[in-house]
Amino acid sequence: MLRADGITVAYGRQRVLRAADLTVAPGVVTGLAGPSGCGKSTLARVLALLRRPDAGRLTVDGTEVRRWRHRASRDLRTRVALIFQQPRLAVDPRLTLREIAEEPFHATGRPVEDLADEVGLTPELLVRRPHEVSDGQLQRACVARALALRPRYVICDEMTTMLDASTQAHLVARLEAYRRETGAGVLAITHDEELLTRWTEPSGGPTVRMT
Amino acid sequence: MTSSLTVQNLSVRFRLPGATVHAVSDACFEVRRGECLALVGESGCGKSVMAHALMGLLPANATVAGSAWLRTEGAPPLDLLAAPEKVLARTVRGRRIGLVPQSPAAHLTPVRTARAQLAEALRELGNPASADELAARAGLDPAQLDRYPHQLSGGMAQRVVNAIALAGDPWLIVADEPTSGLDRPLVEATMTELRRLADDGRAVLLITHDLRAAERVADHIAVMYAGRVVSLAPAEEFFAGPRHPYAAGLLEALPSRGFVPIPGRPPELTDLPSGCAFRPRCDRSTAACSHLPEPGPVACHHPLEHHVAR
Ligand SMILES: Nc1ncnc2c1ncn2[C@@H]1O[C@H](COP(=O)(O)OP(=O)(O)OP(=O)(O)O)[C@@H](O)[C@H]1O
Ligand code: SF4
Ligand SMILES: [Mg+2]
């Protein structure tokens, strides 16, 4: 279980999360919906250990998180992967797509070509840098990167809002294959109700609605 | 004369070490005041590059061919592809054409508040309106204007860049994915806003992957595949049953329909197959498809037939 209890986060005087609770169970897709600006992305960052909450508790498979960001243990950090809404803000613009996708490996694991192929990136795209590819192509690289370390939990924060219907269906199918193969828990954050239904239904996971 | 933009045989190539990217090839379409044209297509098919070419915002490794005549009442026609950068900067960008960019957060300066960036756009374009008025028109609460970009949600950032695009009162709006990151009510609101701009007599070129959003506002739908416009049809006709096999596949991938991806993957734009670029993924392809189909409303050798709707 990935469990958040009573998470409160403020930016300056602006409180964006007030005692939010959420559980992501392994093996299923949990849906998270809510209006624009309600704090879904902030909660996603807390769940991925990227932001220390001002109050509340996060536990990953029973271990309470006490250190955040790069200070968190490698084991905990790599157990949760986050795929962002805006891939451009999530990558180092100087790296090639190959380097982005293999960044977390540091020369271990499977060849990056296999992962890239699974997300639908052709070899010629791997040598390009972010400004030389489209948003959708960059997001495919980010999905490859997120799955490279075989996380137990994958947080997808509006992962496909920038993408056409076919690419969306493809990447969701890729995450579903990963979930079935590894028993990972997936949090699908989206404001698209139709997508939410199609994505959560096969595993029978719950949908949480924020206000 | 109504103001219009006529794009003819627009092609864009990027030079990369050892390769050429055929990002846009022989694209033709037109938008006029009062109309909304939606340009849809799979990721990487050249939609954003097309928008950037029209605005003169392509990077240095790009070459452009064709023409894009911008006809504005009371001004001589201007070929956007041939006009010098100075002319584009002084008379076109922001004043005749407003660009609503994709990745709004990446377009805002991180160290300045939304208000400062709105005010600057207004000042540069000589618009006496206040940042608050402009923000309100784009659906923003003026109280949120004092935030820095990283403190804005995706939806709020989108509305800030929408507001900036309108600062110079342009007659043509080029909106590149204006709804990505917005929740459904905001998508609806943005679409209503775009439709209102068209009904008020502006022209709207909507670049989107969101077919449902396109259905809400567009009068015409252009579908791009591998840099080419392969289908151009009135919206109603399109949604009743697209005749191009690729367009049909795209519609069928929607979560509200089959939710099945089109098999295979988009082609490498550095190494396009000869003939119809959709051939490797198309279940209707025959030997004839190794020749490029005639450009036109349905660029296909074997279009789908549809029963006349209703
Ligand atoms: N500066 C560049 N140098 C080389 N190739 C580029 C450059 N910019 C874009 N491309 C390529 O041009 C093609 C079209 O890109 P574009 O950004 O227009 O796609 P798009 O249709 O907008 O996709 P998306 O829906 O993912 O935003 C892509 O194959 C991309 O990799
Ligand atoms: S021209 Fe041939 S390959 Fe291309 S879309 Fe039509 S049937 Fe398919
Ligand atoms: Mg784009």
Coordinates of C-alpha atoms and ligand atoms in Angstrom, one line a residue:
Chain A
M1 CA 0.0 0.0 0.0
L2 CA 1.0 3.6 -0.7
R3 CA -0.9 5.5 2.0
A4 CA -1.3 9.2 2.6
D5 CA -3.0 10.3 5.8
G6 CA -4.0 13.9 6.6
I7 CA -1.8 15.5 4.1
T8 CA -1.7 19.3 4.3
V9 CA 0.3 21.5 1.9
A10 CA 0.5 25.3 1.7
Y11 CA 2.3 27.5 -0.8
G12 CA 3.0 30.6 1.3
R13 CA -0.4 31.5 2.8
Q14 CA -2.3 29.6 0.2
R15 CA -3.4 26.2 1.5
V16 CA -3.8 23.8 -1.5
L17 CA -4.3 20.6 0.4
R18 CA -6.2 20.2 3.7
A19 CA -5.9 16.9 5.5
A20 CA -6.2 14.8 2.4
D21 CA -6.2 11.0 2.6
L22 CA -5.5 8.6 -0.2
T23 CA -4.6 4.9 -0.6
V24 CA -3.1 3.4 -3.7
A25 CA -3.3 -0.4 -3.5
P26 CA -1.0 -2.7 -5.5
G27 CA -2.4 -4.5 -8.4
V28 CA -5.2 -2.1 -9.3
V29 CA -5.8 1.2 -10.9
T30 CA -7.1 3.8 -8.5
G31 CA -8.7 6.8 -10.1
L32 CA -8.3 10.3 -8.8
A33 CA -10.6 13.1 -10.1
G34 CA -11.3 16.7 -9.2
P35 CA -11.6 20.1 -10.7
S36 CA -8.6 22.1 -12.0
G37 CA -6.5 23.6 -9.3
C38 CA -7.9 21.4 -6.4
G39 CA -4.5 20.1 -5.5
K40 CA -4.3 16.8 -7.4
S41 CA -0.8 17.5 -8.7
T42 CA 0.4 18.6 -5.3
L43 CA -0.8 15.3 -3.8
A44 CA 0.9 13.4 -6.6
R45 CA 4.2 15.1 -5.8
V46 CA 3.8 14.2 -2.1
L47 CA 3.0 10.6 -3.0
A48 CA 6.2 10.5 -5.2
L49 CA 8.3 11.8 -2.2
L50 CA 9.0 15.0 -4.2
R51 CA 7.4 17.3 -1.7
R52 CA 7.4 17.2 2.1
P53 CA 3.9 17.9 3.3
D54 CA 3.4 20.6 6.0
A55 CA 1.4 18.0 8.0
G56 CA 0.4 14.4 7.6
R57 CA 2.0 11.0 7.0
L58 CA 3.0 9.0 4.0
T59 CA 3.8 5.3 4.2
V60 CA 5.2 3.1 1.5
D61 CA 4.4 -0.6 2.1
G62 CA 4.3 0.1 5.8
T63 CA 7.5 2.2 6.0
E64 CA 6.8 5.8 7.1
V65 CA 8.6 8.4 4.9
R66 CA 10.7 10.7 7.0
R67 CA 13.1 12.1 4.4
W68 CA 12.0 13.6 1.1
R69 CA 13.3 14.3 -2.4
H70 CA 16.9 13.4 -2.9
R71 CA 17.4 12.8 0.8
A72 CA 14.9 9.9 0.8
S73 CA 16.4 6.5 0.6
R74 CA 17.0 5.2 -2.9
D75 CA 14.9 2.2 -2.2
L76 CA 11.8 4.2 -1.2
R77 CA 12.3 6.8 -3.9
T78 CA 12.5 4.2 -6.7
R79 CA 9.4 2.4 -5.4
V80 CA 7.2 5.2 -6.6
A81 CA 7.4 6.7 -10.1
L82 CA 5.6 9.9 -11.2
I83 CA 4.7 10.7 -14.8
F84 CA 3.8 14.4 -15.1
Q85 CA 1.3 16.2 -17.1
Q86 CA 3.9 18.5 -18.8
P87 CA 6.8 16.4 -20.0
R88 CA 8.7 19.6 -21.0
L89 CA 9.0 20.7 -17.4
A90 CA 10.0 17.2 -16.2
V91 CA 13.2 16.7 -18.2
D92 CA 16.6 18.2 -18.5
P93 CA 16.6 19.9 -21.9
R94 CA 20.2 19.1 -22.6
L95 CA 19.8 15.4 -22.6
T96 CA 18.8 13.2 -25.6
L97 CA 15.7 11.1 -25.4
R98 CA 17.9 8.1 -24.9
E99 CA 19.6 9.7 -21.9
I100 CA 16.3 10.7 -20.5
A101 CA 14.9 7.2 -20.7
E102 CA 18.0 5.5 -19.3
E103 CA 18.9 8.2 -16.7
P104 CA 17.6 6.1 -13.8
F105 CA 19.5 2.9 -14.9
H106 CA 23.0 4.2 -14.8
A107 CA 24.2 1.4 -17.0
T108 CA 22.2 -1.4 -15.4
G109 CA 19.0 -3.2 -16.4
R110 CA 17.5 -3.8 -19.8
P111 CA 18.6 -2.1 -23.0
V112 CA 16.8 1.1 -23.4
E113 CA 15.8 0.2 -27.0
D114 CA 13.4 -2.4 -25.6
L115 CA 11.7 0.0 -23.3
A116 CA 11.6 2.6 -26.0
D117 CA 10.1 0.2 -28.4
E118 CA 7.3 -0.7 -25.9
V119 CA 6.3 2.9 -25.6
G120 CA 6.4 3.4 -29.4
L121 CA 9.6 5.4 -29.7
T122 CA 11.6 4.8 -32.9
P123 CA 15.4 4.6 -32.7
E124 CA 15.9 7.8 -34.7
L125 CA 14.0 9.7 -32.0
L126 CA 16.3 8.5 -29.2
V127 CA 19.2 10.6 -30.4
R128 CA 17.2 13.9 -30.4
R129 CA 16.9 16.4 -27.6
P130 CA 13.5 17.6 -26.1
H131 CA 13.2 20.7 -28.3
E132 CA 13.6 18.5 -31.4
V133 CA 10.6 16.3 -30.6
S134 CA 6.9 16.8 -30.1
D135 CA 5.2 16.8 -26.7
G136 CA 3.8 13.3 -27.3
Q137 CA 7.2 11.9 -28.3
L138 CA 8.7 13.4 -25.2
Q139 CA 5.9 11.9 -23.0
R140 CA 6.6 8.5 -24.4
A141 CA 10.3 8.9 -23.3
C142 CA 9.1 9.9 -19.8
V143 CA 6.9 6.8 -19.6
A144 CA 9.9 4.6 -20.6
R145 CA 11.9 6.3 -17.9
A146 CA 9.3 5.9 -15.2
L147 CA 9.0 2.2 -15.8
A148 CA 12.7 1.6 -16.2
L149 CA 13.2 1.0 -12.4
R150 CA 10.2 -1.3 -12.1
P151 CA 8.4 0.8 -9.5
R152 CA 5.8 -0.7 -7.2
Y153 CA 3.5 2.3 -7.7
V154 CA 3.1 4.5 -10.7
I155 CA 1.4 7.9 -10.3
C156 CA 0.1 9.2 -13.6
D157 CA -0.7 12.9 -13.3
E158 CA -2.8 13.8 -16.3
M159 CA -0.3 11.7 -18.3
T160 CA -2.3 11.8 -21.5
T161 CA -4.0 15.2 -21.5
M162 CA -1.5 16.4 -24.1
L163 CA -1.9 13.4 -26.3
D164 CA -4.1 12.3 -29.2
A165 CA -6.6 9.5 -28.7
S166 CA -4.4 6.8 -30.3
T167 CA -1.3 7.7 -28.3
Q168 CA -3.4 7.9 -25.2
A169 CA -4.9 4.4 -25.8
H170 CA -1.4 3.1 -26.5
L171 CA 0.2 4.5 -23.3
V172 CA -2.6 3.4 -21.1
A173 CA -2.4 -0.1 -22.6
R174 CA 1.3 0.0 -21.9
L175 CA 0.7 0.8 -18.2
E176 CA -2.0 -1.8 -18.0
A177 CA 0.4 -4.4 -19.3
Y178 CA 3.0 -3.3 -16.7
R179 CA 0.5 -3.5 -13.9
R180 CA -0.7 -7.0 -14.9
E181 CA 2.9 -8.2 -15.3
T182 CA 4.3 -6.8 -12.0
G183 CA 1.2 -6.3 -9.8
A184 CA 2.1 -2.6 -9.4
G185 CA -0.4 -0.1 -8.1
V186 CA -1.4 2.7 -10.5
L187 CA -2.9 6.0 -9.6
A188 CA -4.7 7.5 -12.6
I189 CA -5.2 11.2 -12.1
T190 CA -7.4 12.6 -14.8
H191 CA -10.3 15.0 -15.3
D192 CA -11.6 13.0 -18.2
E193 CA -14.5 10.9 -16.9
E194 CA -14.7 8.6 -19.9
L195 CA -11.0 7.9 -19.7
L196 CA -11.2 7.3 -15.9
T197 CA -13.9 4.7 -16.4
R198 CA -12.1 2.9 -19.2
W199 CA -8.8 2.9 -17.2
T200 CA -10.1 1.8 -13.8
E201 CA -12.7 -0.7 -14.9
P202 CA -10.6 -3.7 -15.9
S203 CA -8.9 -4.0 -12.4
G204 CA -12.1 -2.9 -10.5
G205 CA -10.1 -0.2 -8.6
P206 CA -11.9 2.6 -6.7
T207 CA -12.2 6.3 -7.8
V208 CA -11.5 9.0 -5.3
R209 CA -13.0 12.5 -6.0
M210 CA -11.4 15.6 -4.6
T211 CA -13.3 18.9 -4.3
Chain B
M1 CA -13.0 41.3 -48.5
T2 CA -13.1 39.3 -45.3
S3 CA -9.9 38.6 -43.6
S4 CA -8.6 35.1 -44.2
L5 CA -5.5 32.9 -44.1
T6 CA -4.8 30.7 -47.1
V7 CA -2.2 28.1 -46.7
Q8 CA -0.9 26.5 -49.9
N9 CA 1.6 23.7 -50.2
L10 CA 3.2 24.5 -46.9
S11 CA 6.2 22.3 -46.3
V12 CA 8.7 22.4 -43.4
R13 CA 11.9 20.4 -43.2
F14 CA 14.4 20.2 -40.3
R15 CA 18.0 19.5 -40.9
L16 CA 19.5 17.2 -38.3
P17 CA 23.0 15.7 -38.4
G18 CA 22.7 13.0 -41.0
A19 CA 18.9 13.3 -41.5
T20 CA 16.1 15.5 -42.7
V21 CA 12.8 15.6 -40.8
H22 CA 9.8 16.0 -43.2
A23 CA 7.6 17.7 -40.5
V24 CA 5.0 19.2 -42.8
S25 CA 4.4 18.4 -46.5
D26 CA 2.2 20.2 -49.0
A27 CA -0.4 21.3 -46.5
C28 CA -3.3 23.3 -47.9
F29 CA -6.2 24.8 -46.0
E30 CA -8.0 28.1 -45.4
V31 CA -9.6 29.9 -42.4
R32 CA -11.7 33.0 -42.5
R33 CA -13.2 35.4 -40.0
G34 CA -16.2 33.9 -38.4
E35 CA -14.9 30.3 -38.8
C36 CA -13.1 27.7 -36.7
L37 CA -10.9 25.1 -38.3
A38 CA -9.6 22.3 -36.2
L39 CA -6.4 20.6 -37.1
V40 CA -6.2 17.2 -35.5
G41 CA -3.7 14.3 -35.6
E42 CA -1.5 11.9 -33.8
S43 CA 1.4 13.1 -31.7
G44 CA 4.4 14.2 -33.7
C45 CA 2.4 14.6 -37.0
G46 CA 3.4 18.2 -37.4
K47 CA 0.6 20.2 -35.9
S48 CA 2.7 22.5 -33.7
V49 CA 5.4 22.9 -36.3
M50 CA 2.7 24.1 -38.7
A51 CA 1.5 26.7 -36.1
H52 CA 5.1 27.8 -35.5
A53 CA 5.8 28.2 -39.2
L54 CA 2.8 30.5 -39.6
M55 CA 4.0 32.6 -36.7
G56 CA 7.6 32.7 -38.0
L57 CA 8.7 31.0 -34.8
L58 CA 10.6 28.0 -36.3
P59 CA 14.2 27.3 -35.1
A60 CA 17.2 27.9 -37.2
N61 CA 17.5 24.4 -38.5
A62 CA 14.1 24.6 -40.3
T63 CA 13.4 25.4 -44.0
V64 CA 10.0 26.3 -45.2
A65 CA 8.3 26.2 -48.7
G66 CA 4.9 27.1 -50.0
S67 CA 2.8 30.2 -49.1
A68 CA 0.5 31.4 -46.4
W69 CA -1.3 34.5 -47.4
L70 CA -2.7 36.5 -44.6
R71 CA -5.4 38.8 -45.9
T72 CA -6.4 41.5 -43.4
E73 CA -9.0 44.2 -44.2
G74 CA -7.4 47.5 -44.8
A75 CA -3.9 46.1 -45.2
P76 CA -2.0 44.6 -48.2
P77 CA -1.9 40.8 -48.2
L78 CA 1.1 39.3 -46.6
D79 CA 2.8 36.0 -47.2
L80 CA 3.7 34.9 -43.7
L81 CA 6.4 32.5 -45.0
A82 CA 8.2 35.2 -47.0
A83 CA 7.8 38.2 -44.6
P84 CA 10.9 39.4 -42.8
E85 CA 11.1 38.8 -39.1
K86 CA 10.8 42.5 -38.4
V87 CA 7.4 42.7 -40.1
L88 CA 6.1 39.6 -38.3
A89 CA 7.3 41.0 -35.0
R90 CA 5.8 44.5 -35.6
T91 CA 2.6 43.9 -37.4
V92 CA 1.6 40.2 -37.2
R93 CA 2.4 38.4 -33.9
G94 CA 0.0 39.5 -31.2
R95 CA -1.7 42.1 -33.4
R96 CA -3.2 40.1 -36.3
I97 CA -2.4 36.6 -35.1
G98 CA -2.6 35.7 -31.4
L99 CA -0.8 32.4 -30.4
V100 CA -2.1 30.3 -27.6
P101 CA 0.9 28.0 -27.1
Q102 CA 1.0 24.3 -26.1
S103 CA 2.8 23.8 -22.7
P104 CA 1.7 27.1 -21.2
A105 CA 3.8 26.7 -18.1
A106 CA 6.9 26.5 -20.2
H107 CA 6.0 29.7 -21.9
L108 CA 5.6 31.9 -18.8
T109 CA 8.7 33.5 -17.2
P110 CA 9.1 31.7 -13.9
V111 CA 10.4 34.7 -11.9
R112 CA 7.6 37.1 -12.7
T113 CA 4.0 37.0 -11.5
A114 CA 1.1 36.4 -13.9
R115 CA 0.0 40.0 -13.5
A116 CA 3.4 41.4 -14.5
Q117 CA 3.4 39.2 -17.6
L118 CA -0.1 40.2 -18.6
A119 CA 0.6 43.9 -18.0
E120 CA 3.7 43.7 -20.1
A121 CA 1.8 42.1 -23.0
L122 CA -0.8 44.8 -22.8
R123 CA 1.9 47.6 -22.7
E124 CA 3.9 46.2 -25.6
L125 CA 0.8 46.0 -27.8
G126 CA -0.5 49.4 -26.7
N127 CA -3.8 48.1 -25.2
P128 CA -5.1 50.4 -22.5
A129 CA -7.1 47.6 -20.8
S130 CA -6.0 46.5 -17.4
A131 CA -4.6 43.1 -16.6
D132 CA -7.6 42.4 -14.4
E133 CA -10.1 43.0 -17.2
L134 CA -8.1 40.8 -19.5
A135 CA -7.8 38.1 -16.9
A136 CA -11.5 38.2 -16.2
R137 CA -12.3 37.7 -19.9
A138 CA -10.2 34.5 -19.9
G139 CA -12.0 33.2 -16.9
L140 CA -9.3 34.0 -14.3
D141 CA -9.9 35.3 -10.8
P142 CA -7.9 38.6 -10.7
A143 CA -6.8 37.5 -7.1
Q144 CA -4.8 34.7 -8.7
L145 CA -2.8 37.1 -10.8
D146 CA -0.2 37.7 -8.1
R147 CA 1.0 34.1 -8.2
Y148 CA 4.2 33.0 -9.9
P149 CA 3.9 30.4 -12.7
H150 CA 4.9 27.5 -10.4
Q151 CA 2.1 28.4 -8.1
L152 CA -0.5 28.1 -10.8
S153 CA -2.3 24.9 -11.6
G154 CA -2.2 23.7 -15.2
G155 CA -5.6 25.1 -15.9
M156 CA -4.8 28.5 -14.4
A157 CA -1.5 28.7 -16.4
Q158 CA -3.5 27.9 -19.5
R159 CA -5.9 30.8 -18.9
V160 CA -3.0 33.2 -18.3
V161 CA -1.5 32.4 -21.7
N162 CA -5.0 32.6 -23.3
A163 CA -5.4 36.1 -21.9
I164 CA -1.9 37.1 -23.2
A165 CA -2.9 35.9 -26.7
L166 CA -5.9 38.3 -26.7
A167 CA -3.9 41.3 -25.4
G168 CA -3.4 42.8 -28.9
D169 CA -6.9 42.1 -30.1
P170 CA -5.8 39.9 -33.1
W171 CA -8.4 38.7 -35.7
L172 CA -6.8 35.3 -36.1
I173 CA -6.3 33.1 -33.1
V174 CA -4.0 30.1 -33.4
A175 CA -4.6 27.9 -30.4
D176 CA -2.1 25.0 -30.0
E177 CA -3.7 22.5 -27.6
P178 CA -5.5 25.2 -25.5
T179 CA -7.3 22.7 -23.4
S180 CA -4.5 20.3 -22.3
G181 CA -4.5 20.0 -18.5
L182 CA -8.0 21.5 -18.1
D183 CA -10.8 19.6 -16.5
R184 CA -14.0 19.0 -18.4
P185 CA -15.9 22.1 -17.2
L186 CA -12.9 24.3 -18.1
V187 CA -12.5 22.6 -21.5
E188 CA -16.2 23.4 -22.1
A189 CA -15.5 27.0 -21.0
T190 CA -12.5 27.4 -23.2
M191 CA -14.4 25.9 -26.2
T192 CA -17.3 28.2 -25.5
E193 CA -14.8 31.1 -25.5
L194 CA -13.2 30.0 -28.8
R195 CA -16.6 29.6 -30.4
R196 CA -17.5 33.1 -29.1
L197 CA -14.3 34.5 -30.7
A198 CA -15.3 33.0 -34.0
D199 CA -18.9 34.2 -33.7
D200 CA -17.6 37.6 -32.9
G201 CA -15.9 37.5 -36.3
R202 CA -12.5 36.3 -35.5
A203 CA -10.9 33.3 -37.2
V204 CA -9.8 30.4 -35.1
L205 CA -7.3 27.8 -36.0
L206 CA -7.6 25.2 -33.3
I207 CA -4.8 22.7 -33.1
T208 CA -5.9 19.8 -30.8
H209 CA -5.7 16.2 -30.2
D210 CA -9.1 16.4 -28.4
L211 CA -11.6 15.3 -30.9
R212 CA -14.5 15.9 -28.6
A213 CA -13.4 19.5 -28.0
A214 CA -13.0 19.9 -31.8
E215 CA -16.6 18.6 -32.2
R216 CA -17.9 21.3 -29.9
V217 CA -16.5 24.3 -31.8
A218 CA -15.1 23.6 -35.2
D219 CA -16.8 24.2 -38.5
H220 CA -14.3 22.2 -40.4
I221 CA -11.9 19.4 -39.4
A222 CA -8.5 18.9 -41.0
V223 CA -6.7 15.7 -40.1
M224 CA -2.9 15.5 -40.4
Y225 CA -0.9 12.3 -40.8
A226 CA 2.9 12.3 -41.1
G227 CA 2.9 16.0 -42.0
R228 CA 0.2 15.9 -44.6
V229 CA -3.4 17.0 -44.4
V230 CA -5.1 13.7 -45.4
S231 CA -8.7 14.7 -44.7
L232 CA -10.6 18.0 -44.7
A233 CA -14.4 17.9 -44.1
P234 CA -17.2 19.9 -42.5
A235 CA -17.3 18.9 -38.8
E236 CA -20.8 17.3 -39.0
E237 CA -19.9 15.1 -41.9
F238 CA -16.6 14.1 -40.2
F239 CA -18.1 13.0 -37.0
A240 CA -20.9 11.2 -38.7
G241 CA -18.3 9.0 -40.4
P242 CA -14.8 9.9 -41.5
R243 CA -14.0 8.6 -44.9
H244 CA -10.2 8.4 -44.5
P245 CA -9.1 5.2 -42.8
Y246 CA -6.6 7.0 -40.5
A247 CA -9.3 9.5 -39.4
A248 CA -11.6 6.6 -38.7
G249 CA -9.0 4.9 -36.6
L250 CA -8.3 8.1 -34.6
L251 CA -12.0 8.5 -33.8
E252 CA -12.3 4.8 -32.8
A253 CA -9.4 5.3 -30.3
L254 CA -11.5 7.6 -28.1
P255 CA -12.3 6.3 -24.6
S256 CA -16.0 6.9 -25.5
R257 CA -15.7 4.6 -28.5
G258 CA -13.4 1.6 -28.9
F259 CA -10.3 2.9 -26.9
V260 CA -8.1 0.9 -29.2
P261 CA -4.9 2.4 -30.4
I262 CA -4.2 2.5 -34.2
P263 CA -1.9 -0.5 -34.7
G264 CA 1.7 0.1 -35.4
R265 CA 3.3 3.5 -34.7
P266 CA 3.6 6.8 -36.5
P267 CA 6.3 6.7 -39.2
E268 CA 9.7 8.2 -38.8
L269 CA 9.5 11.6 -40.4
T270 CA 13.2 11.2 -41.5
D271 CA 12.4 8.0 -43.5
L272 CA 8.8 8.1 -44.9
P273 CA 7.5 5.2 -46.9
S274 CA 6.9 6.1 -50.6
G275 CA 3.2 6.6 -51.5
C276 CA 0.7 6.8 -48.7
A277 CA 2.5 7.1 -45.4
F278 CA -0.3 5.3 -43.6
R279 CA 0.2 2.2 -45.7
P280 CA 2.1 0.1 -43.1
R281 CA -0.8 0.5 -40.6
C282 CA -3.8 0.5 -42.9
D283 CA -6.0 -2.6 -43.4
R284 CA -7.3 -1.3 -46.7
S285 CA -4.0 -0.8 -48.4
T286 CA -3.4 -2.3 -51.8
A287 CA -0.7 -2.0 -54.4
A288 CA -2.2 1.3 -55.6
C289 CA -1.3 2.8 -52.2
S290 CA 2.4 2.8 -53.1
H291 CA 1.5 5.9 -55.1
L292 CA 0.9 9.1 -53.2
P293 CA -2.9 9.7 -53.2
E294 CA -4.1 13.0 -54.7
P295 CA -4.3 15.7 -52.1
G296 CA -7.9 16.8 -51.5
P297 CA -10.8 16.4 -49.1
V298 CA -9.9 12.6 -48.7
A299 CA -6.4 11.8 -49.7
C300 CA -6.9 8.1 -50.0
H301 CA -7.1 5.5 -52.8
H302 CA -9.8 3.5 -51.0
P303 CA -11.9 5.8 -48.8
L304 CA -14.6 4.3 -46.5
E305 CA -18.1 4.5 -47.7
H306 CA -20.7 5.6 -45.2
H307 CA -24.4 5.3 -45.2
V308 CA -25.9 8.8 -45.4
A309 CA -26.4 9.8 -41.8
R310 CA -30.0 10.2 -40.6
Ligands
LIG1 N1 13.7 21.6 -34.0 C1 13.4 20.4 -34.5 N2 14.4 19.7 -35.1 C2 14.1 18.5 -35.7 N3 12.9 17.9 -35.7 C3 11.9 18.6 -35.1 C4 12.1 19.9 -34.5 N4 10.9 20.3 -33.9 C5 10.0 19.3 -34.2 N5 10.6 18.3 -34.9 C6 9.9 17.1 -35.4 O1 8.8 17.5 -36.2 C7 7.7 16.6 -36.1 C8 6.4 17.4 -35.8 O2 6.4 17.9 -34.5 P1 5.2 18.7 -33.9 O3 5.7 19.3 -32.6 O4 4.6 19.6 -34.9 O5 4.2 17.6 -33.5 P2 2.7 17.7 -33.1 O6 1.8 17.2 -34.2 O7 2.4 19.1 -32.5 O8 2.7 16.6 -31.9 P3 2.0 16.7 -30.4 O9 0.6 16.3 -30.5 O10 2.8 15.6 -29.7 O11 2.3 18.0 -29.8 C9 8.1 15.6 -35.0 O12 8.4 14.4 -35.6 C10 9.2 16.2 -34.3 O13 10.1 15.2 -33.8
SF4_2 S1 -4.3 5.4 -49.6 FE1 -4.3 3.2 -49.2 S2 -2.9 2.9 -47.4 FE2 -3.4 5.1 -47.6 S3 -5.1 5.3 -46.2 FE3 -6.0 5.0 -48.2 S4 -6.3 2.8 -48.3 FE4 -5.0 3.1 -46.6
MG3 MG 2.1 19.9 -30.6

